[in-house]
Each structure stands twice: as structure tokens, then as C-alpha cells.
């Protein structure tokens, strides 16, 4: 990995960490305002995702960064949408980043696998 790629991966990881922390804080505020324990549980799960983000490889983050740029932010929007759905009846509570990001990673792999034969 080049220094430039390592820098991009570092920036992407920090950006995702910030997104996760902001979402966790928003869930905590919502939990206090409503008294709804689901939001407190969601905040705790999102903090677990953030705390284990280091388990996502730099190569994966680089690939996601390129896809996000190419798709004009669609991947970031998808991640944000999934975060909104954690622990409120749509998506389960996650124990780590790998569990949360696996469906996204699988979908990206499927899209890339299906696109390669058509790129000639």
C-alpha cells in the first residue's frame, strides 16, 4: 500500500468513526428525550461498531472510498440509512463493525462481480 492509499484509508476510517459517534450521540439524546430504551440500546450498539472499526481492512476502506466517489456519495448514504435502522425494529443491534458492514460488503462484491463481464 502506498503512503497516499494509507492516508486515504486513514481519512475514511476517521470519517466513518465520526459518523458513527454522531449517530450514537443522537440516539442517546433521543433516548433521554423519549425514555425509549431502544434508542439507548441502539446507541450502545453503534458505539460498539465504532470501537471495532479498526477490524475493517484498509483495502476495504479504499475500495469503499472509490465506490462512494464514483456513486456521488451513495455508499455513505446507504451506511447512514443502515445506522438509522439499527435497533429500532428494522435492523438488529450489532456487536461489531464486521457484522454491521458485512451486508454492505457482500452487496458491493456482488455489484462488482456482475459489472466486470460487462466492462469490455
Coordinates of N, CA and C in Angstrom, one line a residue:
X1 N 0.9 -1.2 0.0 CA 0.0 0.0 0.0 C 0.9 1.2 0.0
X2 N 0.6 2.2 -0.8 CA 1.3 3.4 -0.9 C 1.0 4.3 0.2
X3 N 1.8 5.3 0.5 CA 1.6 6.3 1.5 C 0.2 7.0 1.2
X4 N 0.0 7.3 0.0 CA -1.3 8.0 -0.4 C -2.5 7.1 -0.1
X5 N -2.4 5.9 -0.4 CA -3.5 4.9 -0.1 C -3.7 4.8 1.4
X6 N -2.6 4.7 2.2 CA -2.7 4.6 3.6 C -3.4 5.9 4.2
X7 N -3.0 7.0 3.6 CA -3.6 8.3 4.1 C -5.1 8.3 3.8
X8 N -5.5 7.9 2.6 CA -6.9 7.8 2.2 C -7.7 6.9 3.2
X9 N -7.1 5.7 3.4 CA -7.8 4.8 4.3 C -7.9 5.4 5.7
X10 N -6.9 6.1 6.2 CA -7.0 6.7 7.5 C -8.1 7.8 7.5
X11 N -8.2 8.6 6.5 CA -9.2 9.6 6.4 C -10.6 8.9 6.4
X12 N -10.7 7.9 5.6 CA -12.0 7.2 5.5 C -12.4 6.6 6.9
X13 N -11.5 6.0 7.5 CA -11.7 5.4 8.9 C -12.2 6.5 9.8
X14 N -11.5 7.6 9.8 CA -11.8 8.7 10.7 C -13.2 9.3 10.4
X15 N -13.5 9.4 9.1 CA -14.8 9.9 8.7 C -15.9 9.0 9.2
X16 N -15.7 7.7 9.0 CA -16.7 6.7 9.5 C -16.9 6.7 11.0
X17 N -15.7 6.8 11.7 CA -15.8 7.0 13.2 C -16.6 8.2 13.6
X18 N -16.4 9.3 12.9 CA -17.1 10.5 13.3 C -18.6 10.3 13.0
X19 N -19.0 9.7 11.9 CA -20.4 9.4 11.5 C -21.0 8.6 12.6
X20 N -20.3 7.5 13.0 CA -20.8 6.6 14.0 C -21.0 7.3 15.3
X21 N -20.0 8.1 15.7 CA -20.1 8.8 17.0 C -21.3 9.8 17.1
X22 N -21.4 10.5 16.0 CA -22.6 11.5 15.9 C -23.9 10.8 16.0
X23 N -24.0 9.6 15.3 CA -25.2 8.9 15.3 C -25.5 8.3 16.7
X24 N -24.5 7.8 17.4 CA -24.6 7.3 18.7 C -25.1 8.4 19.7
X25 N -24.5 9.6 19.6 CA -24.9 10.7 20.4 C -26.4 11.1 20.1
X26 N -26.7 11.1 18.9 CA -28.1 11.4 18.5 C -29.1 10.4 19.1
X27 N -28.7 9.2 19.1 CA -29.6 8.1 19.7 C -29.7 8.3 21.2
X28 N -28.5 8.6 21.8 CA -28.6 8.9 23.3 C -29.5 10.0 23.6
X29 N -29.4 11.1 22.9 CA -30.3 12.3 23.1 C -31.7 11.9 22.9
X30 N -32.0 11.1 21.9 CA -33.4 10.7 21.6 C -33.9 9.8 22.7
X31 N -33.0 8.9 23.2 CA -33.4 8.0 24.3 C -33.7 8.8 25.6
X32 N -32.9 9.9 25.9 CA -33.3 10.7 27.1 C -34.5 11.5 26.9
X33 N -34.7 12.0 25.7 CA -35.9 12.8 25.4 C -37.2 12.0 25.4
X34 N -37.1 10.8 25.0 CA -38.4 10.0 24.8 C -38.5 8.9 25.9
X35 N -37.4 8.6 26.6 CA -37.4 7.5 27.6 C -37.5 6.1 26.9
X36 N -37.3 6.1 25.6 CA -37.4 4.8 24.9 C -36.0 4.1 24.9
X37 N -36.0 2.9 25.6 CA -34.8 2.2 25.8 C -34.2 1.7 24.5
X38 N -35.0 1.5 23.5 CA -34.5 1.0 22.2 C -33.4 2.0 21.6
X39 N -33.6 3.3 21.8 CA -32.6 4.2 21.4 C -31.3 4.2 22.2
X40 N -31.4 3.9 23.4 CA -30.2 3.8 24.3 C -29.5 2.5 23.8
X41 N -30.2 1.4 23.6 CA -29.6 0.2 23.1 C -28.9 0.4 21.8
X42 N -29.6 1.1 20.9 CA -29.0 1.4 19.6 C -27.8 2.2 19.7
X43 N -27.7 3.2 20.6 CA -26.5 4.0 20.8 C -25.4 3.1 21.3
X44 N -25.7 2.2 22.2 CA -24.6 1.3 22.7 C -24.1 0.4 21.5
X45 N -25.0 -0.1 20.7 CA -24.5 -0.9 19.6 C -23.7 -0.1 18.6
X46 N -24.1 1.1 18.3 CA -23.4 1.9 17.4 C -22.0 2.3 17.9
X47 N -21.9 2.5 19.2 CA -20.6 2.7 19.8 C -19.7 1.5 19.7
X48 N -20.3 0.3 19.8 CA -19.5 -1.0 19.6 C -19.0 -1.1 18.2
X49 N -19.8 -0.7 17.2 CA -19.4 -0.7 15.8 C -18.2 0.3 15.7
X50 N -18.3 1.5 16.2 CA -17.2 2.4 16.1 C -16.0 1.9 16.8
X51 N -16.1 1.3 17.9 CA -14.9 0.8 18.7 C -14.2 -0.3 17.9
X52 N -14.9 -1.0 17.1 CA -14.3 -2.1 16.3 C -14.1 -1.8 14.9
X53 N -14.2 -0.6 14.5 CA -14.0 -0.2 13.1 C -12.6 -0.5 12.6
X54 N -11.6 -0.6 13.5 CA -10.3 -1.0 13.2 C -10.1 -2.3 12.6
X55 N -11.2 -3.2 12.7 CA -11.1 -4.5 12.2 C -11.4 -4.6 10.7
X56 N -11.9 -3.5 10.1 CA -12.2 -3.3 8.7 C -10.9 -3.0 8.0
X57 N -10.5 -3.8 7.0 CA -9.2 -3.6 6.4 C -9.0 -2.3 5.7
X58 N -7.8 -1.7 5.6 CA -7.6 -0.5 4.8 C -8.0 -0.8 3.3
X59 N -7.7 -1.9 2.8 CA -8.1 -2.2 1.4 C -9.6 -2.1 1.2
X60 N -10.3 -2.6 2.1 CA -11.8 -2.5 2.0 C -12.2 -1.0 2.1
X61 N -11.6 -0.3 3.0 CA -12.0 1.1 3.1 C -11.6 1.9 1.8
X62 N -10.5 1.5 1.2 CA -10.1 2.2 0.0 C -11.1 1.9 -1.2
X63 N -11.5 0.6 -1.2 CA -12.5 0.2 -2.2 C -13.8 1.0 -2.0
X64 N -14.2 1.0 -0.8 CA -15.5 1.8 -0.5 C -15.4 3.2 -0.8
X65 N -14.2 3.8 -0.5 CA -14.0 5.2 -0.8 C -14.1 5.5 -2.3
X66 N -13.5 4.6 -3.1 CA -13.6 4.8 -4.6 C -15.1 4.6 -5.1
X67 N -15.7 3.6 -4.5 CA -17.1 3.4 -4.9 C -18.0 4.6 -4.5
X68 N -17.7 5.1 -3.3 CA -18.5 6.3 -2.8 C -18.3 7.5 -3.7
X69 N -17.0 7.7 -4.1 CA -16.7 8.8 -5.0 C -17.4 8.6 -6.4
X70 N -17.3 7.4 -6.9 CA -17.9 7.1 -8.2 C -19.5 7.2 -8.2
X71 N -20.0 6.8 -7.1 CA -21.5 6.9 -6.9 C -22.0 8.2 -6.4
X72 N -21.1 9.2 -6.3 CA -21.5 10.5 -5.8 C -22.2 10.5 -4.4
X73 N -21.5 9.7 -3.5 CA -22.0 9.6 -2.1 C -23.0 8.6 -1.8
X74 N -23.4 7.8 -2.7 CA -24.5 6.8 -2.5 C -24.1 5.8 -1.4
X75 N -22.9 5.4 -1.4 CA -22.5 4.4 -0.3 C -22.5 5.0 1.1
X76 N -22.1 6.3 1.2 CA -22.2 6.9 2.5 C -23.7 7.1 2.9
X77 N -24.5 7.4 2.0 CA -26.0 7.5 2.2 C -26.5 6.2 2.7
X78 N -26.1 5.1 2.1 CA -26.6 3.7 2.5 C -26.1 3.4 3.9
X79 N -24.9 3.7 4.2 CA -24.4 3.5 5.5 C -25.2 4.3 6.6
X80 N -25.4 5.5 6.3 CA -26.2 6.4 7.1 C -27.6 5.8 7.3
X81 N -28.2 5.4 6.3 CA -29.6 4.8 6.3 C -29.6 3.5 7.2
X82 N -28.6 2.7 7.0 CA -28.5 1.5 7.9 C -28.3 1.9 9.4
X83 N -27.5 2.9 9.6 CA -27.3 3.3 11.0 C -28.6 3.8 11.6
X84 N -29.4 4.5 10.9 CA -30.7 4.9 11.4 C -31.6 3.8 11.7
X85 N -31.4 2.6 11.1 CA -32.3 1.5 11.3 C -31.8 0.5 12.4
X86 N -30.6 0.7 12.9 CA -30.1 -0.2 13.9 C -30.9 0.0 15.2
X87 N -31.4 -1.2 15.7 CA -32.0 -1.3 17.0 C -33.4 -0.7 17.2
X88 N -34.0 -0.3 16.1 CA -35.3 0.3 16.2 C -36.4 -0.5 15.4
X89 N -36.1 -1.8 15.3 CA -37.1 -2.7 14.7 C -36.8 -3.0 13.3
X90 N -35.9 -2.4 12.6 CA -35.6 -2.7 11.2 C -34.3 -3.6 11.2
X91 N -33.3 -3.1 11.8 CA -32.0 -3.9 11.9 C -31.7 -4.2 13.3
X92 N -31.0 -5.3 13.5 CA -30.7 -5.7 14.9 C -29.6 -4.9 15.5
X93 N -29.3 -5.1 16.8 CA -28.2 -4.5 17.4 C -27.0 -5.3 17.0
X94 N -25.9 -4.6 16.7 CA -24.7 -5.3 16.2 C -23.6 -5.2 17.3
X95 N -22.8 -6.2 17.4 CA -21.7 -6.3 18.4 C -20.4 -5.7 17.9
X96 N -20.3 -5.6 16.5 CA -19.0 -5.1 16.0 C -19.2 -4.6 14.6
X97 N -18.2 -4.0 14.1 CA -18.2 -3.4 12.7 C -18.3 -4.4 11.6
X98 N -17.6 -5.6 11.8 CA -17.7 -6.6 10.8 C -19.1 -7.1 10.5
X99 N -19.9 -7.3 11.6 CA -21.3 -7.7 11.5 C -22.1 -6.6 10.8
X100 N -21.9 -5.4 11.2 CA -22.7 -4.3 10.6 C -22.4 -4.1 9.1
X101 N -21.1 -4.1 8.8 CA -20.7 -3.8 7.4 C -20.8 -5.0 6.4
X102 N -20.9 -6.2 7.0 CA -20.9 -7.4 6.1 C -22.0 -7.4 5.0
X103 N -23.2 -7.0 5.2 CA -24.2 -7.0 4.1 C -23.8 -5.9 3.1
X104 N -23.2 -4.8 3.5 CA -22.8 -3.8 2.5 C -21.6 -4.4 1.7
X105 N -20.7 -5.0 2.4 CA -19.5 -5.6 1.7 C -20.0 -6.6 0.7
X106 N -20.9 -7.5 1.1 CA -21.4 -8.5 0.2 C -22.1 -7.9 -1.0
X107 N -22.9 -6.9 -0.8 CA -23.6 -6.2 -1.9 C -22.6 -5.6 -2.9
X108 N -21.6 -4.9 -2.4 CA -20.6 -4.3 -3.2 C -19.8 -5.4 -4.0
X109 N -19.5 -6.5 -3.4 CA -18.8 -7.6 -4.1 C -19.7 -8.1 -5.2
X110 N -21.0 -8.3 -5.0 CA -22.0 -8.7 -6.0 C -22.0 -7.8 -7.2
X111 N -22.1 -6.5 -6.9 CA -22.2 -5.5 -7.9 C -20.9 -5.5 -8.8
X112 N -19.8 -5.5 -8.1 CA -18.5 -5.5 -8.8 C -18.4 -6.8 -9.7
X113 N -18.7 -7.9 -9.1 CA -18.6 -9.2 -9.8 C -19.5 -9.2 -11.1
X114 N -20.7 -8.7 -10.9 CA -21.7 -8.6 -12.1 C -21.3 -7.6 -13.1
X115 N -20.6 -6.5 -12.7 CA -20.2 -5.5 -13.6 C -19.0 -5.8 -14.4
X116 N -18.1 -6.6 -13.9 CA -16.8 -6.9 -14.6 C -17.0 -7.5 -16.0
X117 N -17.9 -8.5 -16.2 CA -18.0 -9.0 -17.5 C -18.6 -8.0 -18.5
X118 N -19.3 -7.0 -18.0 CA -19.9 -6.0 -18.9 C -19.0 -4.9 -19.2
X119 N -17.8 -4.9 -18.7 CA -16.9 -3.7 -18.8 C -16.0 -3.8 -20.0
X120 N -16.2 -4.7 -20.9 CA -15.3 -4.9 -22.0 C -15.8 -4.2 -23.3

